[in-house]
Amino acid sequence: MNTKQEKMEAFGRLLDIMDDLREKCPWDQKQTFETLRHLTLEETYELSDALLSEDLQEIKKELGDVLLHLVFYSKIGSEKESFDIADVINSLNEKLIFRHPHIYGDAVAEDEDTVKQNWEKLKLKEGNKSILSGVPKSLPALIKAYRIQDKVKGIGFEFDSADDAWGKVEEELSEFHAETEIDKKEKELGDVFFSLINYARISGLNPDSALERTNIKFISRFQKMEDLARNKNLVLADLSLEKMDELWEEAKTFEV
C-alpha cells in the first residue's frame, strides 16, 4: 500500500487538477452547489451498489467519484471566500477529537453502545436541540427510520431484546389487519414497517441492504422468466398466473 507521504502527494495532485478544471474547463466552470447536488446523489447510489456487490475495484472507482465531489464543493466554497478543503478537514478533525473523549480525553468507553451514547450526548452539547436533529429530511424513508431508531438508542430509548421488538411487530400487524379505513390502514402499515425495521436493526440486520438484495434477486429472476418465455415463443403478458408461476420456479433453478 502507499505510504502516508504518497497519499498526501496524491491528494495534493487532486487539488491541483481541481484548480485546473475550474479555471480551464467550460463544464467545470459552470458548476454550482445546486447543479452538483443531484450528481452527488447519483454517485453516492453508485457507490452503494458497488458496496453491496463487494466489488473492490468498483468501490475504489466510486469512492474516487464521491471524493471528487467533496473537493469540488470545497473549491466552490473557497471561491466564495467562505471555506476551503483545509477548513473542511480541520472542522472534521476537531469534531472527531471532541466526540471521542475515550481516545483523546479521560472518558472510558469499553464497548460500542457506550461510544454511541457518548456521541449523541456530545452532539447535544454542541448545540443540537434534539437527538434527531441530525437526521436528514431527504433520506429515503427506510434508511431514515433506521437512523431515527439508532439515534434514540444512543440515549437508551430501546427495547431490551429482539424478542421484545418482535412483540411490537406482532402488535402492529394485528392493528393493521383490524383496520378497514384506507387512510388509517396506511398509517398502521407505516407502523408495521417501522417496527419491523426496528426488529431487524436490534437483531443486527440491515433492512435496507436486505431489501436491496431482494430487489436485485427479483429483477434477475424476473428477467430470466422473460428469457424463458421468449425461448418458448411465449408472450409473458398473455400467460395465466399459474403458467407464470411455473416459469418463475424454472427461473429459480438457474440461480447459483
Coordinates of C-alpha atoms in Angstrom, one line a residue:
M1 CA 0.0 0.0 0.0
N2 CA 1.0 3.6 -0.4
T3 CA 3.0 5.5 2.3
K4 CA 1.5 8.4 4.1
Q5 CA 3.7 10.7 2.0
E6 CA 2.4 9.2 -1.2
K7 CA -1.2 9.6 0.0
M8 CA -0.5 13.2 0.7
E9 CA 1.0 13.7 -2.7
A10 CA -1.9 12.1 -4.4
F11 CA -4.4 14.3 -2.6
G12 CA -2.3 17.4 -3.4
R13 CA -2.3 16.4 -7.1
L14 CA -6.1 16.1 -7.0
L15 CA -6.4 19.6 -5.6
D16 CA -4.1 20.9 -8.4
I17 CA -6.3 19.1 -11.0
M18 CA -9.4 20.6 -9.5
D19 CA -7.8 24.1 -9.7
D20 CA -7.0 23.5 -13.4
L21 CA -10.5 22.2 -14.2
R22 CA -12.2 25.1 -12.5
E23 CA -10.0 27.5 -14.4
K24 CA -9.9 25.9 -17.9
C25 CA -12.9 23.5 -18.4
P26 CA -16.1 25.1 -19.6
W27 CA -18.3 22.5 -17.9
D28 CA -16.5 22.6 -14.6
Q29 CA -16.5 26.4 -14.6
K30 CA -20.4 26.4 -14.7
Q31 CA -21.0 24.1 -11.8
T32 CA -22.5 25.3 -8.6
F33 CA -23.6 23.7 -5.3
E34 CA -27.1 23.3 -6.8
T35 CA -26.0 21.8 -10.2
L36 CA -23.7 19.3 -8.5
R37 CA -26.2 18.2 -5.9
H38 CA -28.1 15.6 -8.0
L39 CA -24.9 14.3 -9.4
T40 CA -23.5 13.8 -5.9
L41 CA -26.7 11.8 -5.0
E42 CA -26.2 9.7 -8.2
E43 CA -22.5 9.0 -7.3
T44 CA -23.5 8.0 -3.8
Y45 CA -26.0 5.5 -5.0
E46 CA -23.4 4.1 -7.4
L47 CA -21.1 3.7 -4.5
S48 CA -23.9 1.9 -2.6
D49 CA -24.3 -0.5 -5.5
A50 CA -20.6 -1.3 -5.5
L51 CA -20.6 -1.8 -1.7
L52 CA -23.5 -4.2 -1.9
S53 CA -21.8 -6.2 -4.7
E54 CA -18.5 -6.2 -2.7
D55 CA -16.6 -5.3 -5.9
L56 CA -13.4 -3.8 -4.6
Q57 CA -12.3 -2.3 -7.8
E58 CA -15.7 -0.7 -8.4
I59 CA -15.7 0.5 -4.8
K60 CA -12.3 2.2 -5.4
K61 CA -13.7 3.9 -8.6
E62 CA -16.9 5.1 -6.9
L63 CA -15.0 6.4 -3.9
G64 CA -12.9 8.5 -6.2
D65 CA -16.1 9.9 -7.8
V66 CA -17.5 10.9 -4.4
L67 CA -14.2 12.3 -3.3
L68 CA -14.1 14.5 -6.4
H69 CA -17.4 16.0 -5.4
L70 CA -16.2 16.8 -1.9
V71 CA -13.2 18.5 -3.4
F72 CA -15.4 20.3 -5.9
Y73 CA -17.7 21.7 -3.2
S74 CA -14.7 22.9 -1.2
K75 CA -13.3 24.6 -4.3
I76 CA -16.6 26.5 -4.8
G77 CA -16.6 27.4 -1.1
S78 CA -13.1 28.8 -1.4
E79 CA -14.2 30.9 -4.4
K80 CA -17.0 32.3 -2.3
E81 CA -14.3 33.1 0.4
S82 CA -16.3 31.0 2.9
F83 CA -14.2 27.8 3.4
D84 CA -11.7 25.6 1.6
I85 CA -10.8 22.0 1.8
A86 CA -8.4 22.6 4.8
D87 CA -11.3 24.2 6.7
V88 CA -13.5 21.2 5.9
I89 CA -10.9 18.7 7.1
N90 CA -9.9 20.8 10.2
S91 CA -13.5 21.0 11.2
L92 CA -13.9 17.3 10.9
N93 CA -10.7 16.6 12.8
E94 CA -11.9 18.8 15.7
K95 CA -15.3 17.1 15.7
L96 CA -13.8 13.6 15.8
I97 CA -11.5 14.5 18.6
F98 CA -14.3 16.1 20.6
R99 CA -16.6 13.2 20.1
H100 CA -14.1 10.6 21.1
P101 CA -13.1 11.6 24.6
H102 CA -12.4 7.9 25.4
I103 CA -9.5 8.3 22.9
Y104 CA -8.4 11.9 23.3
G105 CA -9.6 12.6 26.9
D106 CA -10.3 10.9 30.2
A107 CA -13.6 9.2 29.4
V108 CA -14.0 5.5 29.4
A109 CA -15.9 3.5 26.8
E110 CA -15.2 -0.2 26.5
D111 CA -18.0 -1.1 24.1
E112 CA -19.8 0.2 21.0
D113 CA -23.0 1.1 22.8
T114 CA -21.2 3.4 25.3
V115 CA -19.4 5.1 22.4
K116 CA -22.7 5.8 20.6
Q117 CA -24.3 7.1 23.8
N118 CA -21.4 9.4 24.4
W119 CA -21.5 10.5 20.8
E120 CA -25.2 11.6 21.0
K121 CA -24.7 13.4 24.4
L122 CA -21.8 15.3 23.0
K123 CA -23.8 16.4 19.9
L124 CA -26.3 17.9 22.3
K125 CA -23.5 19.8 24.0
E126 CA -22.5 21.2 20.5
G127 CA -25.9 22.9 20.3
N128 CA -28.2 20.4 18.8
K129 CA -31.6 20.8 20.3
S130 CA -32.7 17.3 19.6
I131 CA -31.1 13.9 19.3
L132 CA -32.9 13.6 15.9
S133 CA -31.9 17.0 14.5
G134 CA -29.1 15.4 12.5
V135 CA -31.4 13.0 10.6
P136 CA -31.6 14.5 7.0
K137 CA -35.2 15.1 5.9
S138 CA -34.4 13.9 2.4
L139 CA -33.2 10.4 3.4
P140 CA -35.2 7.6 1.9
A141 CA -37.9 6.5 4.4
L142 CA -36.5 3.1 5.2
I143 CA -33.0 4.5 5.9
K144 CA -34.5 7.4 7.8
A145 CA -36.4 5.0 10.1
Y146 CA -33.2 3.1 10.8
R147 CA -31.2 6.2 11.6
I148 CA -34.0 7.5 13.9
Q149 CA -34.1 4.3 15.8
D150 CA -30.3 4.1 16.0
K151 CA -30.0 7.6 17.3
V152 CA -32.6 7.3 20.1
K153 CA -30.9 4.1 21.1
G154 CA -27.9 6.3 21.9
I155 CA -29.7 7.7 25.0
G156 CA -31.2 4.3 26.0
F157 CA -34.6 4.5 24.2
E158 CA -34.5 0.9 23.0
F159 CA -36.2 -2.4 23.5
D160 CA -34.4 -4.8 25.9
S161 CA -34.2 -7.5 23.3
A162 CA -35.0 -8.5 19.7
D163 CA -37.8 -10.7 21.1
D164 CA -39.4 -7.6 22.7
A165 CA -39.1 -5.8 19.4
W166 CA -40.8 -8.7 17.6
G167 CA -43.6 -8.5 20.0
K168 CA -44.1 -4.9 18.8
V169 CA -44.1 -6.1 15.2
E170 CA -46.9 -8.6 16.0
E171 CA -48.9 -5.9 17.8
E172 CA -48.6 -3.5 14.9
L173 CA -49.6 -6.3 12.4
S174 CA -52.7 -7.0 14.5
E175 CA -53.7 -3.4 14.4
F176 CA -53.0 -3.2 10.7
H177 CA -55.3 -6.2 9.9
A178 CA -58.0 -4.9 12.2
E179 CA -58.2 -1.5 10.4
T180 CA -60.5 -1.2 7.5
E181 CA -60.5 2.5 6.6
I182 CA -57.9 3.0 3.9
D183 CA -56.1 6.1 5.3
K184 CA -55.9 4.7 8.8
K185 CA -54.8 1.3 7.3
E186 CA -51.9 3.1 5.6
K187 CA -50.8 4.7 8.9
E188 CA -50.9 1.3 10.5
L189 CA -48.8 -0.1 7.6
G190 CA -46.2 2.6 8.3
D191 CA -46.2 1.4 12.0
V192 CA -45.6 -2.2 10.8
F193 CA -42.7 -1.2 8.6
F194 CA -41.2 1.0 11.4
S195 CA -41.4 -1.8 13.9
L196 CA -40.1 -4.4 11.5
I197 CA -37.1 -2.2 10.7
N198 CA -36.5 -1.8 14.4
Y199 CA -36.6 -5.6 14.9
A200 CA -34.1 -6.0 12.1
R201 CA -31.8 -3.4 13.5
I202 CA -31.8 -4.8 17.0
S203 CA -31.2 -8.3 15.5
G204 CA -28.0 -7.0 13.8
L205 CA -29.6 -7.0 10.3
N206 CA -29.5 -4.1 7.9
P207 CA -33.1 -3.8 6.5
D208 CA -32.0 -1.5 3.6
S209 CA -29.3 -3.9 2.4
A210 CA -31.7 -6.9 2.9
L211 CA -34.4 -5.2 0.8
E212 CA -32.0 -4.2 -1.9
R213 CA -30.6 -7.7 -2.2
T214 CA -34.2 -8.9 -2.6
N215 CA -34.8 -6.3 -5.3
I216 CA -31.7 -7.4 -7.2
K217 CA -32.7 -11.1 -6.8
F218 CA -36.3 -10.4 -8.0
I219 CA -35.0 -8.4 -11.1
S220 CA -32.6 -11.2 -12.0
R221 CA -35.3 -13.9 -11.6
F222 CA -38.0 -12.0 -13.5
Q223 CA -35.6 -11.2 -16.4
K224 CA -34.8 -14.9 -16.5
M225 CA -38.5 -15.6 -16.7
E226 CA -38.7 -13.2 -19.7
D227 CA -35.8 -15.1 -21.4
L228 CA -37.5 -18.4 -20.8
A229 CA -40.8 -17.2 -22.2
R230 CA -39.1 -15.8 -25.3
N231 CA -37.2 -19.1 -25.8
K232 CA -40.6 -20.9 -25.7
N233 CA -42.2 -18.5 -28.1
L234 CA -44.5 -17.3 -25.3
V235 CA -45.7 -13.8 -24.5
L236 CA -45.3 -13.3 -20.8
A237 CA -48.2 -10.8 -20.5
D238 CA -50.6 -13.3 -22.2
L239 CA -49.9 -16.1 -19.8
S240 CA -52.0 -17.1 -16.8
L241 CA -50.7 -16.5 -13.3
E242 CA -50.3 -20.3 -13.0
K243 CA -48.1 -20.5 -16.1
M244 CA -46.0 -17.6 -15.0
D245 CA -45.5 -19.3 -11.6
E246 CA -44.2 -22.3 -13.5
L247 CA -41.7 -20.1 -15.3
W248 CA -40.8 -18.4 -12.0
E249 CA -39.9 -21.7 -10.4
E250 CA -37.9 -22.7 -13.5
A251 CA -36.1 -19.4 -13.4
K252 CA -35.1 -20.1 -9.8
T253 CA -33.3 -23.3 -10.9
F254 CA -30.7 -21.1 -12.8
E255 CA -29.6 -19.3 -9.6
V256 CA -26.3 -20.1 -8.0

